[in-house]
Short mmCIF file of C-alpha atoms in Angstrom, two decimals:
data_model
loop_
_atom_site.label_atom_id
_atom_site.label_comp_id
_atom_site.label_asym_id
_atom_site.label_seq_id
_atom_site.Cartn_x
_atom_site.Cartn_y
_atom_site.Cartn_z
CA MET A 1 139.24 105.11 58.54
CA ALA A 2 139.24 109.35 57.62
CA ARG A 3 135.52 109.39 58.96
CA SER A 4 136.69 107.91 62.08
CA ALA A 5 139.28 110.68 62.95
CA LYS A 6 136.71 113.74 61.61
CA THR A 7 133.95 111.90 64.35
CA LYS A 8 136.60 112.01 67.28
CA ALA A 9 137.92 115.45 66.23
CA ALA A 10 134.45 116.91 65.82
CA ALA A 11 133.69 115.08 69.86
CA SER A 12 136.52 116.18 71.48
CA ALA A 13 136.34 120.04 70.36
CA ALA A 14 132.66 119.96 71.24
CA PRO A 15 132.27 122.39 74.53
CA GLN A 16 132.66 120.78 77.43
CA ILE A 17 129.08 121.14 80.01
CA PRO A 18 129.65 119.98 83.12
CA ASN A 19 127.02 119.22 85.55
CA ARG A 20 125.26 121.34 87.23
CA GLU A 21 123.95 121.10 90.71
CA ARG A 22 120.07 121.80 91.04
CA PRO A 23 117.16 122.64 93.87
CA ALA A 24 115.69 119.24 94.92
CA GLU A 25 112.54 118.81 93.86
CA PRO A 26 109.82 120.40 95.86
CA LYS A 27 107.53 118.44 97.93
CA ARG A 28 103.86 119.96 99.30
CA TYR A 29 103.94 121.46 102.50
CA LYS A 30 102.88 119.49 105.71
CA ALA A 31 101.20 122.14 107.36
CA THR A 32 99.86 122.06 110.69
CA LYS A 33 95.92 122.59 111.39
CA ASP A 34 96.82 126.15 112.31
CA GLU A 35 98.86 127.12 109.63
CA LEU A 36 96.34 125.83 107.33
CA LEU A 37 93.76 127.98 109.00
CA GLN A 38 96.09 130.90 109.01
CA PHE A 39 96.35 129.95 104.83
CA TYR A 40 92.38 129.22 104.33
CA ARG A 41 92.42 133.30 105.98
CA GLU A 42 94.69 134.83 104.20
CA MET A 43 93.73 133.59 100.75
CA LEU A 44 89.77 134.60 101.82
CA LEU A 45 90.77 138.13 102.64
CA ILE A 46 92.10 138.54 99.25
CA ARG A 47 89.10 136.80 97.85
CA ARG A 48 86.61 139.45 99.54
CA PHE A 49 88.79 142.43 99.46
CA GLU A 50 89.16 142.09 95.56
CA GLU A 51 85.24 141.12 95.19
CA ARG A 52 84.98 144.26 97.02
CA ALA A 53 87.16 146.23 94.61
CA GLY A 54 85.67 145.46 92.26
CA GLN A 55 82.11 146.19 93.69
CA LEU A 56 83.90 149.77 94.12
CA TYR A 57 84.92 150.26 90.50
CA GLY A 58 81.28 149.80 89.19
CA LEU A 59 80.35 151.91 91.37
CA GLY A 60 83.03 154.55 90.10
CA LEU A 61 84.79 155.27 93.76
CA ILE A 62 87.84 153.67 92.16
CA GLY A 63 89.27 155.20 88.92
CA GLY A 64 91.78 154.48 86.25
CA PHE A 65 92.97 150.40 85.52
CA CYS A 66 92.11 147.85 87.98
CA HIS A 67 93.79 143.94 88.01
CA LEU A 68 92.25 141.48 90.69
CA TYR A 69 93.52 138.69 91.84
CA ILE A 70 90.29 136.29 92.06
CA GLY A 71 92.06 132.59 91.80
CA GLN A 72 95.19 133.58 92.22
CA GLU A 73 95.33 133.47 96.03
CA ALA A 74 97.25 130.49 96.30
CA VAL A 75 100.23 132.31 94.81
CA ALA A 76 100.61 135.09 97.44
CA VAL A 77 100.03 133.18 100.65
CA GLY A 78 101.79 130.80 99.87
CA LEU A 79 105.34 132.46 98.88
CA GLN A 80 105.02 135.21 101.50
CA SER A 81 104.10 132.66 104.35
CA ALA A 82 107.61 131.85 103.84
CA MET A 83 109.09 135.18 103.54
CA THR A 84 110.43 137.14 106.40
CA VAL A 85 108.93 140.56 106.58
CA GLY A 86 111.82 143.43 107.08
CA LYS A 87 114.75 140.62 105.72
CA ASP A 88 113.17 140.29 102.78
CA SER A 89 112.06 142.47 99.82
CA VAL A 90 108.93 141.81 97.38
CA ILE A 91 108.18 143.44 94.44
CA THR A 92 105.64 142.87 91.40
CA GLY A 93 104.10 143.65 88.35
CA TYR A 94 100.72 145.45 88.60
CA ARG A 95 98.29 142.90 89.76
CA ASP A 96 98.89 143.55 93.20
CA HIS A 97 96.25 143.83 95.96
CA GLY A 98 96.54 140.03 96.75
CA HIS A 99 100.31 140.38 97.05
CA MET A 100 99.99 143.42 99.66
CA LEU A 101 97.80 141.34 101.92
CA ALA A 102 99.69 138.38 101.68
CA TYR A 103 102.21 140.17 103.42
CA GLY A 104 100.44 141.20 106.36
CA ILE A 105 99.54 144.96 104.86
CA ASP A 106 96.33 146.52 106.50
CA PRO A 107 93.93 146.62 104.36
CA LYS A 108 92.10 149.76 105.43
CA VAL A 109 95.07 151.32 103.68
CA ILE A 110 95.06 149.12 100.35
CA MET A 111 91.72 150.26 99.91
CA ALA A 112 92.25 153.55 100.42
CA GLU A 113 95.13 153.92 97.64
CA LEU A 114 92.54 151.78 95.38
CA THR A 115 89.79 155.00 96.20
CA GLY A 116 92.73 157.30 95.89
CA ARG A 117 92.60 158.96 99.70
CA ALA A 118 95.36 160.41 101.62
CA ALA A 119 95.20 157.50 104.21
CA GLY A 120 95.98 155.23 101.71
CA ILE A 121 99.39 153.68 101.50
CA SER A 122 101.04 155.71 98.81
CA LYS A 123 98.95 158.52 99.53
CA GLY A 124 96.44 158.32 97.35
CA LYS A 125 99.06 158.45 94.65
CA GLY A 126 99.53 155.74 93.20
CA GLY A 127 95.89 153.88 92.97
CA SER A 128 95.39 150.34 91.71
CA MET A 129 98.39 149.36 90.25
CA HIS A 130 101.47 151.54 92.22
CA MET A 131 101.46 150.44 95.74
CA PHE A 132 104.77 151.04 97.82
CA SER A 133 105.82 150.16 101.83
CA VAL A 134 109.23 150.36 102.08
CA GLU A 135 108.66 149.47 105.55
CA HIS A 136 107.39 146.36 104.85
CA GLY A 137 110.60 145.68 102.31
CA PHE A 138 107.25 146.17 99.57
CA TYR A 139 108.79 148.44 96.28
CA GLY A 140 105.81 148.33 94.11
CA GLY A 141 103.38 146.93 91.84
CA HIS A 142 104.81 148.76 88.37
CA GLY A 143 103.02 149.77 85.63
CA ILE A 144 105.83 148.79 83.27
CA VAL A 145 105.05 145.24 82.22
CA GLY A 146 108.01 143.45 83.00
CA ALA A 147 110.26 146.56 84.47
CA GLN A 148 109.97 145.00 88.07
CA VAL A 149 112.04 142.29 87.01
CA SER A 150 115.31 144.40 86.09
CA LEU A 151 114.35 147.07 89.57
CA GLY A 152 113.68 143.46 91.67
CA THR A 153 117.46 142.00 90.13
CA GLY A 154 118.68 144.78 91.67
CA LEU A 155 116.80 144.95 95.17
CA ALA A 156 118.72 141.81 95.11
CA LEU A 157 122.14 142.96 94.29
CA LYS A 158 121.45 145.44 97.29
CA HIS A 159 120.90 142.43 99.53
CA LYS A 160 123.92 141.15 98.50
CA TYR A 161 125.66 143.99 99.18
CA SER A 162 125.18 144.56 102.35
CA GLU A 163 124.95 141.21 103.64
CA ASP A 164 121.78 141.54 105.42
CA GLY A 165 120.60 138.07 104.02
CA GLY A 166 117.38 139.02 102.89
CA VAL A 167 116.00 137.73 99.23
CA CYS A 168 114.21 139.73 96.11
CA LEU A 169 111.05 137.81 95.71
CA THR A 170 110.53 139.29 92.07
CA TYR A 171 106.43 138.55 90.64
CA PHE A 172 105.89 138.76 87.13
CA GLY A 173 103.54 137.30 84.85
CA ASP A 174 103.47 135.04 81.26
CA GLY A 175 103.02 138.17 79.98
CA ALA A 176 106.20 139.97 80.82
CA VAL A 177 108.51 136.73 79.93
CA ASN A 178 109.33 137.81 76.25
CA GLN A 179 110.68 141.13 77.73
CA GLY A 180 113.85 141.73 76.71
CA GLN A 181 114.82 143.32 79.70
CA VAL A 182 113.97 140.14 81.69
CA TYR A 183 116.43 138.12 79.93
CA GLU A 184 119.29 140.94 80.76
CA SER A 185 118.27 140.44 84.63
CA PHE A 186 118.88 136.95 84.45
CA ASN A 187 121.71 137.22 82.97
CA MET A 188 123.40 139.56 85.46
CA ALA A 189 121.98 137.71 88.14
CA GLN A 190 123.09 134.28 87.42
CA LEU A 191 126.82 135.89 86.78
CA TRP A 192 126.72 137.67 90.35
CA ASP A 193 125.15 134.80 91.56
CA LEU A 194 122.04 137.24 93.26
CA PRO A 195 119.75 135.80 95.76
CA VAL A 196 116.58 136.28 93.52
CA ILE A 197 113.49 134.03 92.96
CA TYR A 198 111.51 135.05 89.63
CA ALA A 199 108.23 133.75 90.48
CA ILE A 200 105.75 134.15 86.97
CA GLU A 201 102.41 133.68 87.80
CA ASN A 202 100.94 132.00 84.67
CA ASN A 203 97.53 132.60 83.73
CA LYS A 204 97.95 131.77 80.22
CA TYR A 205 96.11 134.24 78.83
CA ALA A 206 98.17 137.05 79.73
CA MET A 207 96.31 140.10 78.42
CA GLY A 208 94.29 138.48 76.26
CA THR A 209 96.20 135.95 74.45
CA SER A 210 97.19 132.41 74.70
CA ILE A 211 100.63 131.27 76.21
CA GLU A 212 100.70 128.28 73.52
CA ARG A 213 99.91 131.92 70.45
CA SER A 214 102.26 134.03 72.86
CA SER A 215 105.64 132.08 73.78
CA SER A 216 106.78 129.71 71.10
CA GLU A 217 108.52 127.75 74.52
CA PRO A 218 105.02 127.39 76.74
CA LEU A 219 107.62 125.92 79.64
CA LEU A 220 108.40 128.97 81.34
CA TYR A 221 110.61 127.33 84.26
CA LYS A 222 112.42 126.65 81.31
CA ARG A 223 113.34 129.90 80.63
CA GLY A 224 116.17 130.69 82.53
CA GLU A 225 118.36 127.60 81.38
CA SER A 226 120.33 129.67 78.90
CA PHE A 227 122.09 131.31 81.26
CA ARG A 228 122.01 128.25 83.85
CA ILE A 229 119.62 129.22 85.91
CA PRO A 230 117.45 126.48 87.42
CA GLY A 231 113.96 126.61 87.24
CA ILE A 232 110.85 124.26 88.49
CA GLN A 233 107.07 123.88 87.95
CA VAL A 234 104.40 123.71 90.38
CA ASP A 235 100.40 123.82 90.93
CA GLY A 236 99.56 127.28 91.78
CA MET A 237 96.55 126.44 92.71
CA ASP A 238 97.58 124.47 95.73
CA VAL A 239 98.66 126.91 98.40
CA LEU A 240 100.85 123.38 100.00
CA ALA A 241 102.38 122.88 96.55
CA VAL A 242 103.41 126.99 96.35
CA ARG A 243 104.88 127.10 99.89
CA GLY A 244 106.96 123.46 99.50
CA ALA A 245 108.35 125.21 96.61
CA ALA A 246 109.29 128.27 98.40
CA GLU A 247 110.97 126.25 100.93
CA VAL A 248 113.34 125.13 98.36
CA ALA A 249 113.76 128.37 96.79
CA LEU A 250 114.75 130.03 99.89
CA GLU A 251 116.92 126.99 100.91
CA TRP A 252 118.61 127.64 97.27
CA THR A 253 118.78 131.58 97.08
CA ARG A 254 120.22 131.64 101.11
CA ALA A 255 122.83 128.99 100.18
CA GLY A 256 124.61 131.87 98.57
CA LYS A 257 123.79 129.49 95.04
CA GLY A 258 122.28 132.40 92.82
CA PRO A 259 118.69 133.05 91.12
CA ILE A 260 115.85 130.33 90.81
CA ILE A 261 113.03 130.46 88.57
CA ILE A 262 109.51 128.73 89.93
CA GLU A 263 106.54 129.17 87.24
CA PHE A 264 103.49 128.96 89.21
CA LEU A 265 100.14 127.28 87.05
CA THR A 266 97.48 129.67 87.99
CA TYR A 267 93.95 131.13 86.88
CA ARG A 268 92.46 134.46 87.29
CA TYR A 269 88.90 134.05 86.67
CA ARG A 270 88.39 137.84 85.78
CA GLY A 271 89.42 139.62 83.49
CA HIS A 272 92.76 140.96 82.81
CA SER A 273 91.26 143.93 84.15
CA MET A 274 88.39 144.96 85.19
CA SER A 275 87.67 146.63 81.75
CA ASP A 276 88.03 143.22 79.79
CA PRO A 277 85.20 141.05 78.44
CA ALA A 278 87.48 138.23 78.47
CA LYS A 279 86.01 136.95 75.22
CA TYR A 280 88.91 134.87 74.12
CA ARG A 281 88.16 131.94 76.41
CA SER A 282 84.95 130.62 77.51
CA ARG A 283 82.54 130.60 80.46
CA GLU A 284 82.82 126.40 80.26
CA GLU A 285 86.76 126.83 81.06
CA VAL A 286 86.47 129.13 83.76
CA GLN A 287 83.91 127.27 85.71
CA ASP A 288 85.78 124.41 85.21
CA TYR A 289 88.88 126.17 87.36
CA ARG A 290 86.05 127.85 89.65
CA GLU A 291 84.63 124.03 90.66
CA HIS A 292 87.26 121.71 90.35
CA HIS A 293 90.80 123.53 91.31
CA ASP A 294 89.80 126.47 93.08
CA PRO A 295 92.44 126.79 95.74
CA ILE A 296 90.41 128.15 98.74
CA ASP A 297 88.04 125.34 97.86
CA ARG A 298 90.45 123.29 98.20
CA VAL A 299 91.67 124.07 101.79
CA SER A 300 88.38 124.18 103.05
CA LYS A 301 88.38 120.61 102.22
CA GLU A 302 91.81 119.48 103.67
CA LEU A 303 90.53 121.67 106.87
CA GLU A 304 87.68 119.76 107.25
CA ALA A 305 89.48 116.37 106.76
CA MET A 306 91.56 117.82 109.88
CA GLY A 307 88.09 118.18 112.10
CA VAL A 308 87.27 121.64 111.67
CA LYS A 309 83.61 122.09 111.50
CA GLU A 310 81.85 123.68 108.77
CA GLU A 311 80.24 126.50 111.13
CA GLU A 312 83.56 127.16 111.75
CA LEU A 313 84.69 128.08 108.23
CA LYS A 314 81.44 129.92 108.01
CA ALA A 315 82.44 132.16 111.40
CA ILE A 316 85.76 132.54 109.64
CA ASP A 317 84.21 134.24 106.09
CA LYS A 318 82.04 136.81 108.24
CA GLU A 319 84.62 137.41 110.04
CA ILE A 320 86.93 138.43 106.78
CA LYS A 321 83.86 140.12 105.25
CA ASP A 322 83.05 142.33 108.31
CA ILE A 323 87.05 143.45 108.00
CA VAL A 324 86.85 143.98 104.07
CA VAL A 325 83.40 145.82 104.62
CA GLU A 326 85.29 148.10 107.18
CA ALA A 327 87.68 148.29 105.22
CA ALA A 328 85.40 149.97 102.38
CA LYS A 329 83.75 152.46 104.87
CA PHE A 330 86.91 153.64 105.86
CA ALA A 331 88.42 153.96 101.96
CA GLU A 332 85.22 156.06 101.17
CA GLU A 333 84.92 158.03 103.90
CA ALA A 334 88.70 159.19 103.96
CA PRO A 335 89.31 162.54 102.68
CA GLU A 336 91.38 162.79 99.24
CA PRO A 337 95.09 164.77 99.31
CA ASP A 338 95.41 168.35 99.71
CA PRO A 339 96.47 169.43 96.12
CA GLY A 340 99.70 170.72 97.62
CA GLU A 341 100.41 166.84 97.89
CA LEU A 342 100.65 167.06 93.82
CA HIS A 343 104.12 168.69 94.10
CA THR A 344 105.55 166.05 97.18
CA ASP A 345 107.53 162.34 96.84
CA VAL A 346 108.51 164.23 93.06
CA LEU A 347 112.15 164.16 93.85
CA VAL A 348 114.20 163.35 96.91
CA GLU A 349 117.44 165.50 97.18
CA THR A 350 120.42 164.29 98.15
CA TYR A 351 122.58 166.99 98.59
#
């Protein structure tokens, strides 16, 4: 009898957690043939651009660090195809070339930035890791791991404060999820119902350590649960699955329901950076992803099923290669910044 009373008392004292609304389960986007061709073009542009960047790095024409996006193309293309340039904002880490290309920024000025030329999008001062375009609402590549999450949360606050209807797409990787500033940002974003999509690009190895060895909870889409931020997990090697998730996330945030987390299961074929020999994984594993999970091959097969001929796909590939060759030529021939530029864009005085 006494035990029964204690049990009832404990039950009544337990905190009551109300039912929480959750976003709808994303469905694979039903693209038209023209849309799928556009996704194919954009992913292929990123692939060929990054391959060329790797070559230029090997030739010593790109200095510093260089982090390639080869293999992860479906994430940027699928997400950013749903965003509105001029209304929404994007911020990411230092693996940023693909994100800029997916946002429609000229390959010439991106490649020129990689080679440190004055014609680069950051006047040659940012290089591979620190690109920026206010005009496009692209607020950087950032070299400090996880720092862009706090900055992206601030951009979302700006959208809400100005009531411009915009959403901030904030990218970060599995290597950044254990940073303390990430969770401080989650807490504020949920408290203030900020319009931010936290896109986790989980490529499984961060800088060189597998997710199973570095994270006690490897299901990263759950990382917002304690802050009451809903999360979903998506196949990041499927551009149509990514676009479907983007539709759900944008509907959620634009409705004023606050932040959302999407974990994209993706894979990079190259090392963390150009200096990484990637000995922490087997060649067989990488080859398996290339042969059975490649996002571009997947789309090409779907296009062929829609009636697109192999010759047309080869023609697109040639067109993209020509664009990349032209961008590389532009970047190699463009002049370096004037020495006087060293002291500009350091501080903006507002008084």
